[in-house]
PDB file of C-alpha atoms in Angstrom:
ATOM      1  CA  MET L 165      97.301 103.648 126.348  1.00 88.00           C
ATOM      2  CA  ALA L 166      98.758 102.188 123.210  1.00 96.00           C
ATOM      3  CA  LYS L 167      97.832  98.699 122.369  1.00 96.00           C
ATOM      4  CA  PRO L 168      98.153  96.404 119.239  1.00 97.00           C
ATOM      5  CA  PHE L 169      96.331  97.372 116.211  1.00 97.00           C
ATOM      6  CA  LEU L 170      96.497  93.529 114.934  1.00 95.00           C
ATOM      7  CA  LYS L 171      95.448  90.182 116.152  1.00 90.00           C
ATOM      8  CA  TRP L 172      98.395  87.751 116.213  1.00 89.00           C
ATOM      9  CA  VAL L 173      98.617  84.204 116.885  1.00 85.00           C
ATOM     10  CA  GLY L 174     100.937  83.927 120.063  1.00 86.00           C
ATOM     11  CA  GLY L 175     100.301  87.488 120.961  1.00 90.00           C
ATOM     12  CA  LYS L 176     101.083  88.531 124.486  1.00 95.00           C
ATOM     13  CA  THR L 177      98.198  90.988 125.346  1.00 94.00           C
ATOM     14  CA  GLN L 178      96.471  88.191 127.659  1.00 94.00           C
ATOM     15  CA  LEU L 179      99.691  87.718 129.305  1.00 96.00           C
ATOM     16  CA  LEU L 180     100.658  91.268 130.216  1.00 97.00           C
ATOM     17  CA  GLY L 181      99.189  91.042 133.745  1.00 96.00           C
ATOM     18  CA  GLN L 182     101.354  88.107 134.313  1.00 97.00           C
ATOM     19  CA  PHE L 183     104.313  89.918 132.869  1.00 97.00           C
ATOM     20  CA  ALA L 184     104.019  92.905 134.968  1.00 94.00           C
ATOM     21  CA  ASP L 185     106.054  91.434 137.626  1.00 94.00           C
ATOM     22  CA  ILE L 186     108.544  89.986 135.545  1.00 97.00           C
ATOM     23  CA  LEU L 187     109.424  92.934 133.112  1.00 97.00           C
ATOM     24  CA  PRO L 188     112.205  95.240 134.470  1.00 95.00           C
ATOM     25  CA  PRO L 189     111.052  98.686 135.466  1.00 90.00           C
ATOM     26  CA  GLN L 190     110.841 101.217 132.694  1.00 84.00           C
ATOM     27  CA  THR L 191     113.042 103.651 134.578  1.00 83.00           C
ATOM     28  CA  LYS L 192     115.731 100.831 134.259  1.00 86.00           C
ATOM     29  CA  ILE L 193     115.515 100.348 130.570  1.00 93.00           C
ATOM     30  CA  LYS L 194     117.736 102.449 128.399  1.00 95.00           C
ATOM     31  CA  LYS L 195     116.646 101.292 125.137  1.00 98.00           C
ATOM     32  CA  TYR L 196     114.279  98.701 124.187  1.00 98.00           C
ATOM     33  CA  TYR L 197     114.640  95.775 121.485  1.00 98.00           C
ATOM     34  CA  GLU L 198     112.057  93.413 120.189  1.00 98.00           C
ATOM     35  CA  PRO L 199     113.599  91.504 117.080  1.00 98.00           C
ATOM     36  CA  PHE L 200     110.376  89.336 116.611  1.00 97.00           C
ATOM     37  CA  VAL L 201     107.835  91.991 117.186  1.00 97.00           C
ATOM     38  CA  GLY L 202     104.571  90.375 115.784  1.00 95.00           C
ATOM     39  CA  GLY L 203     101.547  92.250 117.075  1.00 96.00           C
ATOM     40  CA  GLY L 204     103.721  94.211 119.549  1.00 98.00           C
ATOM     41  CA  ALA L 205     101.839  93.864 122.809  1.00 97.00           C
ATOM     42  CA  VAL L 206     104.862  94.152 125.045  1.00 98.00           C
ATOM     43  CA  PHE L 207     106.318  96.935 123.067  1.00 98.00           C
ATOM     44  CA  PHE L 208     102.934  99.013 123.135  1.00 98.00           C
ATOM     45  CA  TYR L 209     102.470  98.140 126.759  1.00 97.00           C
ATOM     46  CA  LEU L 210     106.003  99.522 127.750  1.00 96.00           C
ATOM     47  CA  GLU L 211     105.693 102.501 125.313  1.00 96.00           C
ATOM     48  CA  PRO L 212     109.614 102.758 125.418  1.00 96.00           C
ATOM     49  CA  ALA L 213     111.060 106.181 124.987  1.00 95.00           C
ATOM     50  CA  GLU L 214     113.607 104.712 122.528  1.00 97.00           C
ATOM     51  CA  ALA L 215     113.287 101.401 120.541  1.00 98.00           C
ATOM     52  CA  VAL L 216     114.268  99.049 117.918  1.00 98.00           C
ATOM     53  CA  ILE L 217     111.558  96.628 116.697  1.00 98.00           C
ATOM     54  CA  ASN L 218     112.193  94.072 113.725  1.00 98.00           C
ATOM     55  CA  ASP L 219     110.375  91.159 111.990  1.00 96.00           C
ATOM     56  CA  LEU L 220     111.219  88.886 109.075  1.00 92.00           C
ATOM     57  CA  ASN L 221     107.743  89.368 107.741  1.00 93.00           C
ATOM     58  CA  SER L 222     108.372  92.477 105.456  1.00 94.00           C
ATOM     59  CA  HIS L 223     104.601  93.046 105.103  1.00 95.00           C
ATOM     60  CA  LEU L 224     104.068  93.315 108.776  1.00 96.00           C
ATOM     61  CA  ILE L 225     107.216  95.803 108.929  1.00 98.00           C
ATOM     62  CA  TYR L 226     106.046  97.913 106.275  1.00 98.00           C
ATOM     63  CA  LEU L 227     102.484  98.185 108.056  1.00 98.00           C
ATOM     64  CA  TYR L 228     104.462  99.423 110.941  1.00 98.00           C
ATOM     65  CA  ARG L 229     106.243 102.072 108.908  1.00 98.00           C
ATOM     66  CA  HIS L 230     103.064 103.073 107.344  1.00 98.00           C
ATOM     67  CA  VAL L 231     101.261 103.538 110.808  1.00 98.00           C
ATOM     68  CA  LYS L 232     104.225 105.697 111.813  1.00 98.00           C
ATOM     69  CA  SER L 233     104.689 107.738 108.670  1.00 98.00           C
ATOM     70  CA  SER L 234     101.647 107.542 106.548  1.00 98.00           C
ATOM     71  CA  LEU L 235      98.850 107.377 108.992  1.00 98.00           C
ATOM     72  CA  GLN L 236      96.128 109.558 107.475  1.00 98.00           C
ATOM     73  CA  GLU L 237      96.620 107.955 104.008  1.00 98.00           C
ATOM     74  CA  LEU L 238      96.218 104.342 105.795  1.00 98.00           C
ATOM     75  CA  ILE L 239      93.089 105.423 107.483  1.00 98.00           C
ATOM     76  CA  ASP L 240      91.625 106.855 104.411  1.00 98.00           C
ATOM     77  CA  GLU L 241      92.278 103.509 102.646  1.00 98.00           C
ATOM     78  CA  LEU L 242      90.664 101.691 105.737  1.00 98.00           C
ATOM     79  CA  GLU L 243      87.601 103.991 105.726  1.00 98.00           C
ATOM     80  CA  ILE L 244      86.875 102.828 102.000  1.00 98.00           C
ATOM     81  CA  ILE L 245      87.279  99.114 102.702  1.00 98.00           C
ATOM     82  CA  GLN L 246      85.286  99.413 105.979  1.00 97.00           C
ATOM     83  CA  SER L 247      82.224 101.266 104.098  1.00 97.00           C
ATOM     84  CA  GLN L 248      82.339  98.661 101.368  1.00 97.00           C
ATOM     85  CA  TYR L 249      82.388  95.777 103.609  1.00 97.00           C
ATOM     86  CA  LEU L 250      80.176  96.284 106.603  1.00 95.00           C
ATOM     87  CA  PRO L 251      76.805  96.729 104.705  1.00 95.00           C
ATOM     88  CA  LEU L 252      77.287  93.294 103.121  1.00 95.00           C
ATOM     89  CA  ASN L 253      75.762  90.025 104.174  1.00 94.00           C
ATOM     90  CA  HIS L 254      77.728  87.099 105.343  1.00 94.00           C
ATOM     91  CA  GLU L 255      78.105  85.360 101.968  1.00 96.00           C
ATOM     92  CA  GLU L 256      78.958  88.854 100.517  1.00 96.00           C
ATOM     93  CA  ARG L 257      81.488  89.473 103.046  1.00 96.00           C
ATOM     94  CA  LYS L 258      83.057  86.081 102.411  1.00 96.00           C
ATOM     95  CA  ASN L 259      83.413  86.758  98.674  1.00 97.00           C
ATOM     96  CA  TYR L 260      84.776  90.406  99.399  1.00 97.00           C
ATOM     97  CA  TYR L 261      87.515  88.748 101.749  1.00 97.00           C
ATOM     98  CA  TYR L 262      88.714  86.392  99.105  1.00 98.00           C
ATOM     99  CA  GLU L 263      88.874  89.125  96.476  1.00 98.00           C
ATOM    100  CA  ALA L 264      90.804  91.222  98.958  1.00 98.00           C
ATOM    101  CA  ARG L 265      93.157  88.262  99.568  1.00 98.00           C
ATOM    102  CA  ILE L 266      93.890  87.896  95.912  1.00 98.00           C
ATOM    103  CA  LYS L 267      94.432  91.731  95.602  1.00 98.00           C
ATOM    104  CA  TYR L 268      96.828  91.465  98.671  1.00 98.00           C
ATOM    105  CA  ASN L 269      98.950  88.837  97.174  1.00 97.00           C
ATOM    106  CA  LYS L 270      98.972  90.426  93.887  1.00 97.00           C
ATOM    107  CA  ILE L 271     100.451  93.525  95.233  1.00 97.00           C
ATOM    108  CA  LYS L 272     104.208  92.787  95.061  1.00 93.00           C
ATOM    109  CA  THR L 273     105.482  96.229  96.473  1.00 92.00           C
ATOM    110  CA  ASP L 274     105.497  96.224 100.181  1.00 91.00           C
ATOM    111  CA  ASP L 275     105.899 100.009 100.315  1.00 94.00           C
ATOM    112  CA  SER L 276     102.065 100.195  99.362  1.00 97.00           C
ATOM    113  CA  VAL L 277      99.873 101.852 101.873  1.00 98.00           C
ATOM    114  CA  THR L 278      96.919  99.872  99.945  1.00 98.00           C
ATOM    115  CA  LYS L 279      98.640  96.535 100.775  1.00 98.00           C
ATOM    116  CA  SER L 280      98.903  97.690 104.482  1.00 98.00           C
ATOM    117  CA  ALA L 281      95.212  98.617 104.717  1.00 98.00           C
ATOM    118  CA  LEU L 282      94.303  95.194 102.917  1.00 98.00           C
ATOM    119  CA  LEU L 283      96.664  93.449 105.633  1.00 98.00           C
ATOM    120  CA  ILE L 284      94.635  95.027 108.487  1.00 98.00           C
ATOM    121  CA  PHE L 285      91.414  93.999 106.902  1.00 97.00           C
ATOM    122  CA  LEU L 286      92.481  90.459 106.316  1.00 97.00           C
ATOM    123  CA  ASN L 287      93.869  90.325 109.841  1.00 95.00           C
ATOM    124  CA  LYS L 288      90.503  91.346 111.371  1.00 94.00           C
ATOM    125  CA  THR L 289      88.381  89.043 109.043  1.00 95.00           C
ATOM    126  CA  CYS L 290      90.331  85.881 108.690  1.00 95.00           C
ATOM    127  CA  PHE L 291      90.218  82.790 110.699  1.00 91.00           C
ATOM    128  CA  ASN L 292      91.410  83.364 114.269  1.00 86.00           C
ATOM    129  CA  GLY L 293      93.526  86.549 113.493  1.00 85.00           C
ATOM    130  CA  MET L 294      96.047  84.091 112.011  1.00 88.00           C
ATOM    131  CA  TYR L 295      98.967  85.105 109.641  1.00 89.00           C
ATOM    132  CA  ARG L 296     100.442  82.271 107.563  1.00 88.00           C
ATOM    133  CA  GLU L 297     102.185  82.208 104.187  1.00 88.00           C
ATOM    134  CA  ASN L 298     102.478  79.222 101.714  1.00 89.00           C
ATOM    135  CA  PRO L 299     105.970  78.389 100.221  1.00 87.00           C
ATOM    136  CA  LYS L 300     105.260  80.934  97.471  1.00 89.00           C
ATOM    137  CA  GLY L 301     104.987  83.659 100.245  1.00 87.00           C
ATOM    138  CA  GLU L 302     101.331  84.173  99.718  1.00 92.00           C
ATOM    139  CA  TYR L 303      98.826  84.790 102.575  1.00 95.00           C
ATOM    140  CA  ASN L 304      96.505  81.696 102.699  1.00 95.00           C
ATOM    141  CA  ILE L 305      94.389  82.049 105.713  1.00 95.00           C
ATOM    142  CA  PRO L 306      90.681  81.335 105.149  1.00 96.00           C
ATOM    143  CA  PHE L 307      87.779  83.706 105.867  1.00 96.00           C
ATOM    144  CA  GLY L 308      86.716  83.706 109.426  1.00 93.00           C
ATOM    145  CA  ARG L 309      83.087  83.229 110.779  1.00 81.00           C
ATOM    146  CA  ASN L 310      82.869  86.416 112.948  1.00 75.00           C
ATOM    147  CA  ASN L 311      80.722  89.350 113.055  1.00 76.00           C
ATOM    148  CA  THR L 312      83.166  91.932 112.881  1.00 73.00           C
ATOM    149  CA  VAL L 313      81.579  95.404 113.611  1.00 79.00           C
ATOM    150  CA  ALA L 314      84.627  97.515 112.865  1.00 90.00           C
ATOM    151  CA  ILE L 315      87.718  96.877 110.681  1.00 95.00           C
ATOM    152  CA  PHE L 316      89.784  99.344 112.386  1.00 96.00           C
ATOM    153  CA  ASP L 317      89.899 101.987 115.197  1.00 97.00           C
ATOM    154  CA  PRO L 318      91.385 105.137 114.297  1.00 98.00           C
ATOM    155  CA  ALA L 319      92.221 105.887 118.024  1.00 98.00           C
ATOM    156  CA  ILE L 320      94.244 102.875 118.369  1.00 98.00           C
ATOM    157  CA  LEU L 321      96.148 103.558 115.206  1.00 98.00           C
ATOM    158  CA  GLU L 322      96.823 107.125 116.376  1.00 98.00           C
ATOM    159  CA  ASN L 323      98.268 105.986 119.737  1.00 98.00           C
ATOM    160  CA  ALA L 324     100.440 103.289 117.938  1.00 98.00           C
ATOM    161  CA  SER L 325     101.777 105.813 115.622  1.00 98.00           C
ATOM    162  CA  ARG L 326     102.584 108.223 118.536  1.00 98.00           C
ATOM    163  CA  VAL L 327     104.731 105.435 120.164  1.00 98.00           C
ATOM    164  CA  LEU L 328     106.423 104.397 116.830  1.00 98.00           C
ATOM    165  CA  GLN L 329     107.755 107.870 116.367  1.00 98.00           C
ATOM    166  CA  GLN L 330     110.650 107.119 118.790  1.00 94.00           C
ATOM    167  CA  THR L 331     111.329 103.597 117.251  1.00 98.00           C
ATOM    168  CA  LYS L 332     113.644 102.383 114.622  1.00 98.00           C
ATOM    169  CA  ILE L 333     111.690  99.924 112.503  1.00 98.00           C
ATOM    170  CA  MET L 334     113.773  97.226 110.871  1.00 98.00           C
ATOM    171  CA  TYR L 335     113.195  94.268 108.614  1.00 96.00           C
ATOM    172  CA  GLY L 336     115.335  91.089 108.261  1.00 94.00           C
ATOM    173  CA  SER L 337     117.535  88.977 110.492  1.00 94.00           C
ATOM    174  CA  TYR L 338     116.798  89.297 114.202  1.00 96.00           C
ATOM    175  CA  LYS L 339     120.492  89.136 114.840  1.00 96.00           C
ATOM    176  CA  ASN L 340     121.206  92.264 112.748  1.00 96.00           C
ATOM    177  CA  SER L 341     118.609  94.122 114.668  1.00 98.00           C
ATOM    178  CA  LEU L 342     120.467  93.472 117.871  1.00 98.00           C
ATOM    179  CA  ARG L 343     123.816  94.504 117.001  1.00 97.00           C
ATOM    180  CA  SER L 344     123.661  97.857 118.712  1.00 97.00           C
ATOM    181  CA  ALA L 345     122.088  96.421 121.934  1.00 98.00           C
ATOM    182  CA  GLY L 346     124.461  96.978 124.882  1.00 97.00           C
ATOM    183  CA  ASN L 347     124.709  97.504 128.647  1.00 97.00           C
ATOM    184  CA  GLY L 348     121.395  98.837 130.231  1.00 96.00           C
ATOM    185  CA  ASP L 349     119.264  97.947 127.294  1.00 98.00           C
ATOM    186  CA  PHE L 350     116.249  95.629 127.546  1.00 98.00           C
ATOM    187  CA  VAL L 351     115.668  92.905 124.796  1.00 98.00           C
ATOM    188  CA  TYR L 352     112.642  90.835 124.638  1.00 98.00           C
ATOM    189  CA  LEU L 353     112.739  87.870 122.407  1.00 98.00           C
ATOM    190  CA  ASP L 354     109.561  86.364 121.411  1.00 97.00           C
ATOM    191  CA  PRO L 355     110.430  83.843 118.688  1.00 95.00           C
ATOM    192  CA  PRO L 356     108.172  81.162 116.955  1.00 91.00           C
ATOM    193  CA  TYR L 357     107.885  78.644 119.729  1.00 92.00           C
ATOM    194  CA  VAL L 358     109.477  75.110 119.964  1.00 89.00           C
ATOM    195  CA  PRO L 359     106.557  72.996 118.941  1.00 85.00           C
ATOM    196  CA  LEU L 360     104.682  71.142 121.596  1.00 80.00           C
ATOM    197  CA  ASN L 361     103.809  68.525 118.982  1.00 67.00           C
ATOM    198  CA  ASN L 362     103.558  67.897 115.241  1.00 53.00           C
ATOM    199  CA  THR L 363     100.201  69.746 115.070  1.00 47.00           C
ATOM    200  CA  THR L 364     101.492  72.821 116.748  1.00 46.00           C
ATOM    201  CA  ALA L 365     104.204  72.993 114.472  1.00 44.00           C
ATOM    202  CA  ASN L 366     102.083  74.156 111.792  1.00 43.00           C
ATOM    203  CA  PHE L 367     101.235  77.249 113.532  1.00 41.00           C
ATOM    204  CA  THR L 368     104.692  78.657 113.700  1.00 42.00           C
ATOM    205  CA  GLN L 369     105.023  79.473 110.032  1.00 41.00           C
ATOM    206  CA  TYR L 370     104.591  83.220 110.123  1.00 41.00           C
ATOM    207  CA  VAL L 371     106.437  83.540 107.027  1.00 40.00           C
ATOM    208  CA  SER L 372     107.493  81.058 104.285  1.00 38.00           C
ATOM    209  CA  GLU L 373     110.755  80.256 106.132  1.00 49.00           C
ATOM    210  CA  ASP L 374     110.338  78.042 108.987  1.00 64.00           C
ATOM    211  CA  PHE L 375     112.096  78.508 112.387  1.00 76.00           C
ATOM    212  CA  ASN L 376     113.570  75.160 113.224  1.00 80.00           C
ATOM    213  CA  THR L 377     115.449  73.432 116.039  1.00 82.00           C
ATOM    214  CA  ARG L 378     118.740  74.585 114.781  1.00 87.00           C
ATOM    215  CA  GLN L 379     117.598  78.263 114.709  1.00 89.00           C
ATOM    216  CA  HIS L 380     116.574  77.868 118.439  1.00 93.00           C
ATOM    217  CA  ASP L 381     120.091  76.734 119.079  1.00 94.00           C
ATOM    218  CA  LYS L 382     121.324  79.980 117.504  1.00 95.00           C
ATOM    219  CA  LEU L 383     119.067  81.988 119.523  1.00 97.00           C
ATOM    220  CA  LYS L 384     120.268  80.505 122.834  1.00 97.00           C
ATOM    221  CA  ILE L 385     123.808  81.628 121.517  1.00 97.00           C
ATOM    222  CA  ILE L 386     122.470  85.311 120.962  1.00 98.00           C
ATOM    223  CA  PHE L 387     120.785  84.993 124.450  1.00 98.00           C
ATOM    224  CA  ASP L 388     124.211  84.400 125.945  1.00 98.00           C
ATOM    225  CA  GLU L 389     125.957  87.097 124.074  1.00 98.00           C
ATOM    226  CA  LEU L 390     123.317  89.675 125.173  1.00 98.00           C
ATOM    227  CA  GLU L 391     123.993  88.633 128.805  1.00 98.00           C
ATOM    228  CA  LYS L 392     127.676  89.232 128.340  1.00 98.00           C
ATOM    229  CA  ARG L 393     126.897  92.640 126.872  1.00 98.00           C
ATOM    230  CA  GLY L 394     125.187  93.556 130.158  1.00 97.00           C
ATOM    231  CA  CYS L 395     121.459  93.583 128.477  1.00 98.00           C
ATOM    232  CA  LYS L 396     118.526  92.536 130.491  1.00 98.00           C
ATOM    233  CA  VAL L 397     116.871  89.729 128.358  1.00 98.00           C
ATOM    234  CA  MET L 398     113.618  88.194 128.519  1.00 98.00           C
ATOM    235  CA  LEU L 399     112.548  85.339 126.327  1.00 98.00           C
ATOM    236  CA  SER L 400     109.119  83.555 125.707  1.00 97.00           C
ATOM    237  CA  ASN L 401     108.687  80.136 124.710  1.00 96.00           C
ATOM    238  CA  SER L 402     106.689  76.939 124.915  1.00 94.00           C
ATOM    239  CA  ASP L 403     106.878  74.876 128.253  1.00 95.00           C
ATOM    240  CA  THR L 404     109.053  71.953 126.944  1.00 94.00           C
ATOM    241  CA  LYS L 405     111.807  69.801 128.247  1.00 94.00           C
ATOM    242  CA  LEU L 406     113.931  71.224 125.382  1.00 93.00           C
ATOM    243  CA  VAL L 407     113.576  74.733 126.474  1.00 96.00           C
ATOM    244  CA  ARG L 408     114.009  74.228 130.085  1.00 97.00           C
ATOM    245  CA  SER L 409     117.165  72.326 129.630  1.00 96.00           C
ATOM    246  CA  LYS L 410     118.539  74.733 127.093  1.00 97.00           C
ATOM    247  CA  TYR L 411     117.913  77.778 129.556  1.00 98.00           C
ATOM    248  CA  LYS L 412     118.432  76.000 132.736  1.00 97.00           C
ATOM    249  CA  GLU L 413     121.283  78.348 134.124  1.00 98.00           C
ATOM    250  CA  TYR L 414     118.708  81.210 133.818  1.00 98.00           C
ATOM    251  CA  ASN L 415     115.426  82.267 135.754  1.00 98.00           C
ATOM    252  CA  ILE L 416     112.552  80.379 134.652  1.00 98.00           C
ATOM    253  CA  THR L 417     108.949  81.470 135.184  1.00 98.00           C
ATOM    254  CA  PRO L 418     105.630  79.642 133.939  1.00 97.00           C
ATOM    255  CA  VAL L 419     102.850  81.678 132.758  1.00 97.00           C
ATOM    256  CA  TYR L 420      99.459  80.538 131.473  1.00 95.00           C
ATOM    257  CA  ALA L 421      97.671  81.541 128.456  1.00 90.00           C
ATOM    258  CA  ASN L 422      94.635  80.465 126.270  1.00 86.00           C
ATOM    259  CA  ARG L 423      96.227  79.088 122.987  1.00 72.00           C
ATOM    260  CA  PHE L 424      94.916  76.833 120.193  1.00 60.00           C
ATOM    261  CA  VAL L 425      96.952  73.849 120.558  1.00 50.00           C
ATOM    262  CA  ASN L 426      95.836  72.195 117.457  1.00 52.00           C
ATOM    263  CA  CYS L 427      93.423  72.448 114.502  1.00 50.00           C
ATOM    264  CA  LYS L 428      90.451  70.791 116.196  1.00 52.00           C
ATOM    265  CA  PRO L 429      87.705  73.034 117.692  1.00 51.00           C
ATOM    266  CA  GLY L 430      88.277  71.397 121.229  1.00 50.00           C
ATOM    267  CA  GLY L 431      92.041  72.275 121.136  1.00 51.00           C
ATOM    268  CA  ARG L 432      91.696  75.394 123.052  1.00 57.00           C
ATOM    269  CA  GLY L 433      92.736  75.653 126.558  1.00 67.00           C
ATOM    270  CA  LYS L 434      95.071  76.977 129.333  1.00 84.00           C
ATOM    271  CA  ILE L 435      98.561  76.260 127.972  1.00 89.00           C
ATOM    272  CA  SER L 436     101.782  76.667 130.286  1.00 93.00           C
ATOM    273  CA  GLU L 437     104.369  78.763 128.614  1.00 96.00           C
ATOM    274  CA  LEU L 438     107.864  79.882 129.836  1.00 97.00           C
ATOM    275  CA  VAL L 439     109.380  83.207 130.426  1.00 98.00           C
ATOM    276  CA  ILE L 440     113.258  83.086 130.830  1.00 98.00           C
ATOM    277  CA  THR L 441     115.221  86.107 132.193  1.00 98.00           C
ATOM    278  CA  ASN L 442     118.835  86.743 133.087  1.00 98.00           C
ATOM    279  CA  TYR L 443     117.655  89.098 135.839  1.00 96.00           C
TER     280      TYR L 443
END
């Protein structure tokens, strides 16, 4: 079964069991749309026969494209990185990580298999599997204190590539990726969440542009428009009064996930999130 090949903050893998009774039956899905794809846990879980995925993070999208169309070249690059990294001790691994991060940020062409391989490496060895960019658009997550035994799994990449063959992979505005969504299609919206507090706001910055309150207002307008088009729509967001009020005319279901809620070590715990559906 296909599954994500990246760790992703806010990823939905741990929620799939709770989503099982909320997602529409696959036989009822004409085409699947996920405009904030991130790690793609729901996408890979459903393995849709036809899909459109999108993200504003161009580095992530080119990685998906390389998994789809340049898989063997990507695996070859990852095997080199893994053979160099795994024999190192902790301090040597830390130095290797920061050198790889510099190399990654210096590659300005996203259509680079080397950059995609480095993104997988950084994702598996960084702190908590986070992705964050500074205002210059540079990846800036520090090294993680984990004992990684493998940088990648070829079988996971091969299964992901299989599912992606039937998928249109887009980069840019989520609104543009939804232009063709219509009656009978299923749209899953998983935007950067409305912050629970000022601390968690720091964890929504997946790209150098921030997803602010005004953009959440625009997303609600898109949700209503998709409803009118006859789409089945499902949205994930934080459990806040703002979100509950904004989507009060739709079905709201709480789910529970282990999340980092602040930067302190004790800030991990079960957090209530909301799933909003129009069906």
